[in-house]
Amino acid sequence: MYPRLIKSAAVLAAVSLCAAAASLYWVYRSGHAHLIGSLVFAETIRPESKIKEIVIRSPGYTATLENDNDFWHIREADNYYANFDLVRSLFKNFRETRFIRKQTATPQLLSELDLGNPYRSDAHAGTSISILDEQGRELNHLILGKAGAENQTRFARIPSLPDIFTVSGQYTLPIELSSWIQQPLMSLELKDLQAVQIDGEKVSRKAPAQAFIIFENNHPQKLVRLEVLERQLSYLGSEAVMSAQNFDDTRYPRRRQMAFTTFDGLIYNLELYADNQDYWAKLTLSATPLPTTETNDYIRNSAFLYDGWFFKLSAETGRTLFQYKL
């Protein structure tokens, strides 16, 4: 009798084990269909979630965004500030992105939709977004591929799941690390300039409609055209950033001082540093004796973006600024 009971119990246990295994397999393969319509970054946006890091990985770069006193900094850019607009856009997607549909993944489809491994130098690799809390626990991890119709959706996958998803959201994901840096360093238009000074030489005007003219003995001697300069200053971006404590200015013997004064009383003081290959800039803000209230507010609120930082310029921009003469 006892052997028969033992045998029956063993059979029942085996059947139960198989049923459990089948159930787990079904959940693994099919259960995540219930994700459709739900929030992709549900764990991230929970009120109790304290985000410490956001790691963006693509074959071209890794950008680690770290939170410090409500500002996001980029570890790979000497902890300079992350681009405010990009961070706002990223968090908007965290709050709103939902699963729309799913399909079975195949190697060919992963390649076609640019959902390959972002840790490899693959032309069809995706972009990985991994979000970690203060304890280093991963809250969410999504790999984004090609955009859908009218850039309103994205093809995506979750590393732990076997399917490809279509998710909502308009993602702005730079292809270079420098785009994650708060940009631009300066943005000036010719109509705003009241005076320009370069290495002791200065030219100014009293009204935006006037031309810049150099006078000698109260007689006009030279018309100064600033269009070449304006093309560089309308959007002066940086390729990299380094804190003053890590910047060795002795490596850059060539120097140049430039100052640009606006009609609002704002002065951009630009110091240029160069060797035979690289160009760096240091920017400080100051004001004329009678600036506008808006100018004083801008200096007070923006100085932290420049004080104690050096910015690498592109070779073309740096060369143009060094060669320009009034």
Coordinates of C-alpha atoms in Angstrom, one line a residue:
M1 CA 0.0 0.0 0.0
Y2 CA 2.7 2.4 1.0
P3 CA 4.7 2.0 -2.3
R4 CA 1.5 2.7 -4.2
L5 CA 0.9 5.9 -2.2
I6 CA 4.5 7.0 -2.7
K7 CA 4.3 6.3 -6.4
S8 CA 1.0 8.3 -6.6
A9 CA 2.5 11.2 -4.7
A10 CA 5.6 11.2 -6.9
V11 CA 3.4 11.3 -10.0
L12 CA 1.3 14.1 -8.6
A13 CA 4.4 16.1 -7.7
A14 CA 5.8 15.6 -11.2
V15 CA 2.5 16.7 -12.8
S16 CA 2.4 19.7 -10.4
L17 CA 6.0 20.6 -11.3
C18 CA 5.3 20.4 -15.0
A19 CA 2.2 22.5 -14.6
A20 CA 4.1 25.1 -12.6
A21 CA 6.9 25.1 -15.2
A22 CA 4.3 25.5 -18.0
S23 CA 2.6 28.3 -16.1
L24 CA 5.9 30.1 -15.6
Y25 CA 6.8 29.7 -19.2
W26 CA 3.4 31.0 -20.3
V27 CA 3.8 34.0 -18.1
Y28 CA 7.3 34.6 -19.4
R29 CA 6.2 34.3 -23.0
S30 CA 2.7 35.7 -22.9
G31 CA 2.1 37.4 -19.6
H32 CA 3.7 40.7 -20.6
A33 CA 1.0 41.2 -23.2
H34 CA -0.8 42.8 -20.2
L35 CA 1.8 45.6 -20.4
I36 CA 0.0 47.1 -23.4
G37 CA -1.4 50.4 -22.3
S38 CA 0.6 50.6 -19.1
L39 CA 3.4 53.1 -18.3
V40 CA 6.9 52.0 -19.5
F41 CA 8.7 53.8 -16.6
A42 CA 6.2 53.0 -13.9
E43 CA 8.9 52.3 -11.3
T44 CA 10.8 55.4 -12.2
I45 CA 7.9 57.8 -11.7
R46 CA 6.6 56.4 -8.4
P47 CA 6.6 59.2 -5.8
E48 CA 8.9 57.2 -3.4
S49 CA 11.5 56.5 -6.1
K50 CA 14.6 58.5 -5.6
I51 CA 16.6 58.6 -8.9
K52 CA 20.3 58.9 -8.5
E53 CA 21.6 58.1 -12.0
I54 CA 20.4 57.9 -15.6
V55 CA 22.8 56.0 -17.8
I56 CA 22.4 56.6 -21.6
R57 CA 24.4 54.2 -23.7
S58 CA 24.9 54.1 -27.5
P59 CA 27.7 52.7 -29.6
G60 CA 29.2 56.3 -29.8
Y61 CA 29.2 57.3 -26.2
T62 CA 28.0 56.7 -22.6
A63 CA 26.4 59.6 -20.7
T64 CA 25.9 59.2 -17.0
L65 CA 23.5 61.8 -15.6
E66 CA 23.8 62.2 -11.9
N67 CA 21.5 64.2 -9.6
D68 CA 23.0 66.7 -7.2
N69 CA 20.9 69.3 -5.5
D70 CA 18.2 69.1 -8.2
F71 CA 20.7 69.7 -11.0
W72 CA 21.7 66.9 -13.4
H73 CA 25.4 66.6 -14.1
I74 CA 27.3 64.5 -16.7
R75 CA 30.0 62.3 -15.2
E76 CA 31.8 61.9 -18.5
A77 CA 32.0 65.7 -19.0
D78 CA 33.8 66.4 -15.7
N79 CA 30.4 66.7 -13.9
Y80 CA 29.3 69.7 -15.9
Y81 CA 25.6 70.5 -16.2
A82 CA 23.4 68.4 -18.4
N83 CA 21.4 70.1 -21.1
F84 CA 18.3 71.5 -19.4
D85 CA 16.0 71.0 -22.4
L86 CA 17.1 67.5 -23.0
V87 CA 16.6 66.5 -19.3
R88 CA 13.2 68.1 -19.3
S89 CA 12.2 66.2 -22.5
L90 CA 13.6 62.9 -21.0
F91 CA 11.5 63.2 -17.8
K92 CA 8.4 64.2 -19.8
N93 CA 8.8 60.9 -21.7
F94 CA 9.4 59.0 -18.4
R95 CA 6.0 60.3 -17.2
E96 CA 4.1 59.7 -20.4
T97 CA 5.5 56.8 -22.4
R98 CA 3.2 53.8 -22.7
F99 CA 3.4 50.4 -24.3
I100 CA 1.2 50.4 -27.5
R101 CA 1.8 47.0 -29.1
K102 CA 4.2 44.1 -29.2
Q103 CA 5.6 41.7 -31.7
T104 CA 7.9 38.7 -31.7
A105 CA 11.6 39.6 -31.9
T106 CA 13.8 38.1 -34.6
P107 CA 17.5 38.8 -35.3
Q108 CA 16.5 40.3 -38.6
L109 CA 13.8 42.5 -37.1
L110 CA 16.1 43.7 -34.3
S111 CA 18.6 44.8 -36.9
E112 CA 16.0 46.5 -39.1
L113 CA 14.6 48.5 -36.2
D114 CA 18.1 49.4 -34.8
L115 CA 17.5 47.5 -31.6
G116 CA 20.8 45.7 -31.5
N117 CA 23.1 45.6 -28.5
P118 CA 24.1 49.2 -27.5
Y119 CA 27.2 47.9 -25.7
R120 CA 28.7 46.9 -29.1
S121 CA 29.9 49.0 -32.0
D122 CA 27.0 47.9 -34.2
A123 CA 25.5 50.1 -37.0
H124 CA 22.1 48.8 -36.0
A125 CA 22.5 49.1 -32.2
G126 CA 19.8 50.8 -30.1
T127 CA 20.2 53.4 -27.4
S128 CA 19.9 52.1 -23.8
I129 CA 18.3 54.1 -21.0
S130 CA 18.9 52.6 -17.5
I131 CA 17.6 54.4 -14.4
L132 CA 19.1 53.6 -11.0
D133 CA 17.9 54.6 -7.5
E134 CA 20.0 55.8 -4.6
Q135 CA 20.7 52.2 -3.6
G136 CA 22.0 51.3 -7.1
R137 CA 18.8 49.3 -7.9
E138 CA 17.7 49.5 -11.5
L139 CA 14.2 51.0 -11.7
N140 CA 13.7 50.7 -15.4
H141 CA 15.7 49.7 -18.4
L142 CA 14.6 50.4 -22.0
I143 CA 16.4 50.1 -25.3
L144 CA 15.1 52.4 -28.0
G145 CA 15.4 51.9 -31.7
K146 CA 13.9 53.6 -34.8
A147 CA 11.2 56.1 -34.6
G148 CA 7.7 55.3 -35.9
A149 CA 5.4 57.3 -38.0
E150 CA 5.8 61.1 -37.7
N151 CA 8.2 60.5 -34.8
Q152 CA 5.3 59.9 -32.4
T153 CA 6.4 56.4 -31.4
R154 CA 9.5 54.3 -31.0
F155 CA 10.4 50.7 -31.4
A156 CA 11.8 49.5 -28.2
R157 CA 12.7 46.4 -26.1
I158 CA 13.2 45.5 -22.5
P159 CA 16.4 43.4 -22.0
S160 CA 14.7 40.9 -19.8
L161 CA 11.8 40.3 -22.2
P162 CA 11.8 38.5 -25.6
D163 CA 9.5 40.8 -27.6
I164 CA 9.7 44.1 -29.4
F165 CA 7.4 46.8 -28.3
T166 CA 6.0 50.0 -29.9
V167 CA 6.0 52.7 -27.3
S168 CA 4.6 56.2 -27.3
G169 CA 6.9 59.3 -27.0
Q170 CA 9.0 61.8 -28.9
Y171 CA 12.5 61.1 -27.8
T172 CA 15.4 63.4 -28.5
L173 CA 18.5 61.3 -28.2
P174 CA 21.8 63.0 -29.3
I175 CA 24.3 61.0 -31.3
E176 CA 27.3 62.7 -29.5
L177 CA 28.2 63.2 -25.9
S178 CA 28.7 67.0 -26.4
S179 CA 25.0 67.4 -27.1
W180 CA 24.2 66.4 -23.6
I181 CA 26.2 69.4 -22.3
Q182 CA 24.3 72.5 -21.5
Q183 CA 24.5 74.5 -24.8
P184 CA 25.3 77.0 -26.2
L185 CA 28.1 78.8 -24.4
M186 CA 27.0 82.1 -26.1
S187 CA 24.3 83.2 -28.4
L188 CA 24.7 86.7 -29.8
E189 CA 23.3 88.5 -32.8
L190 CA 24.8 91.4 -34.5
K191 CA 21.9 93.7 -33.8
D192 CA 22.5 93.2 -30.0
L193 CA 26.1 94.2 -30.1
Q194 CA 27.1 97.7 -28.9
A195 CA 30.8 97.2 -28.6
V196 CA 33.5 94.6 -29.4
Q197 CA 37.0 94.6 -27.9
I198 CA 39.8 92.3 -29.0
D199 CA 43.2 92.4 -27.4
G200 CA 43.0 96.1 -26.6
E201 CA 41.4 97.2 -29.9
K202 CA 37.8 98.4 -29.6
V203 CA 35.0 99.4 -31.8
S204 CA 31.5 100.6 -30.8
R205 CA 28.4 102.3 -31.9
K206 CA 25.5 104.2 -30.2
A207 CA 22.5 102.5 -31.9
P208 CA 21.7 99.1 -33.5
A209 CA 21.2 100.7 -36.9
Q210 CA 24.6 102.2 -37.0
A211 CA 27.7 100.6 -38.5
F212 CA 30.9 99.8 -36.6
I213 CA 33.5 102.4 -37.6
I214 CA 37.0 103.0 -36.3
F215 CA 37.7 106.7 -35.9
E216 CA 41.1 108.4 -35.7
N217 CA 41.2 112.1 -34.7
N218 CA 37.4 112.2 -34.9
H219 CA 37.5 111.0 -38.6
P220 CA 36.2 107.7 -39.8
Q221 CA 39.1 105.5 -40.9
K222 CA 37.7 102.0 -41.3
L223 CA 34.4 100.2 -41.5
V224 CA 34.4 97.1 -39.4
R225 CA 32.3 94.2 -40.7
L226 CA 31.4 91.6 -38.0
E227 CA 29.5 89.1 -40.1
V228 CA 32.3 86.5 -39.8
L229 CA 32.3 87.0 -36.0
E230 CA 28.5 86.8 -35.8
R231 CA 28.5 83.4 -37.5
Q232 CA 30.6 82.0 -34.7
L233 CA 28.8 83.9 -31.8
S234 CA 25.2 83.2 -32.9
Y235 CA 25.6 79.7 -31.5
L236 CA 29.0 79.2 -29.8
G237 CA 28.9 75.6 -28.8
S238 CA 31.4 73.5 -26.9
E239 CA 32.7 70.0 -27.7
A240 CA 33.9 69.3 -24.1
V241 CA 34.0 70.9 -20.7
M242 CA 36.7 70.8 -18.0
S243 CA 36.6 72.2 -14.5
A244 CA 39.3 74.8 -13.6
Q245 CA 40.9 72.5 -11.1
N246 CA 41.6 69.9 -13.8
F247 CA 42.5 72.4 -16.6
D248 CA 46.2 73.0 -17.1
D249 CA 46.5 76.4 -18.7
T250 CA 50.3 76.1 -19.1
R251 CA 49.7 73.7 -22.0
Y252 CA 48.1 76.5 -24.0
P253 CA 50.6 79.3 -24.5
R254 CA 48.6 81.2 -27.1
R255 CA 46.1 83.6 -25.5
R256 CA 43.5 86.1 -26.7
Q257 CA 41.1 88.4 -24.9
M258 CA 37.7 89.3 -26.4
A259 CA 34.8 91.2 -24.9
F260 CA 31.3 91.6 -26.4
T261 CA 29.0 94.3 -24.9
T262 CA 25.3 94.3 -25.7
F263 CA 22.9 97.3 -25.7
D264 CA 21.4 95.8 -22.5
G265 CA 24.6 96.3 -20.6
L266 CA 25.8 92.7 -20.6
I267 CA 29.4 92.0 -21.2
Y268 CA 30.7 88.6 -22.3
N269 CA 34.4 88.3 -21.4
L270 CA 35.9 85.5 -23.5
E271 CA 39.4 84.3 -22.9
L272 CA 40.8 82.0 -25.5
Y273 CA 43.6 79.4 -24.9
A274 CA 45.3 77.5 -27.7
D275 CA 48.2 75.3 -28.6
N276 CA 48.9 73.9 -32.1
Q277 CA 45.8 71.8 -32.1
D278 CA 43.2 72.5 -29.5
Y279 CA 41.2 75.6 -28.6
W280 CA 39.6 76.3 -25.2
A281 CA 37.6 79.2 -23.9
K282 CA 36.8 80.7 -20.5
L283 CA 33.7 82.9 -20.2
T284 CA 32.8 85.4 -17.5
L285 CA 29.8 87.7 -17.3
S286 CA 29.9 91.3 -16.2
A287 CA 27.9 94.5 -16.7
T288 CA 28.3 98.1 -17.8
P289 CA 27.7 100.8 -15.2
L290 CA 24.0 101.1 -16.2
P291 CA 22.7 97.6 -17.2
T292 CA 19.0 96.7 -17.4
T293 CA 17.3 94.8 -14.5
E294 CA 17.0 91.8 -16.8
T295 CA 20.8 91.8 -17.4
N296 CA 21.5 91.8 -13.7
D297 CA 19.1 89.0 -13.2
Y298 CA 20.7 87.0 -16.0
I299 CA 24.2 87.4 -14.6
R300 CA 23.0 86.4 -11.1
N301 CA 21.1 83.3 -12.4
S302 CA 23.6 82.1 -15.1
A303 CA 27.1 82.8 -13.7
F304 CA 27.3 79.3 -12.2
L305 CA 27.3 77.8 -15.7
Y306 CA 30.6 79.6 -16.5
D307 CA 32.5 80.3 -13.3
G308 CA 35.2 77.7 -12.8
W309 CA 34.8 76.0 -16.2
F310 CA 36.7 75.8 -19.4
F311 CA 35.1 74.9 -22.7
K312 CA 36.6 73.2 -25.7
L313 CA 35.8 74.8 -29.0
S314 CA 35.8 73.1 -32.4
A315 CA 39.0 73.6 -34.4
E316 CA 37.2 75.7 -37.0
T317 CA 35.5 78.0 -34.5
G318 CA 38.7 78.4 -32.4
R319 CA 40.8 79.1 -35.4
T320 CA 38.3 81.7 -36.7
L321 CA 38.2 83.6 -33.4
F322 CA 42.0 83.6 -33.1
Q323 CA 42.5 84.9 -36.6
Y324 CA 39.8 87.6 -36.5
K325 CA 41.0 91.2 -36.4
L326 CA 39.1 94.4 -36.1

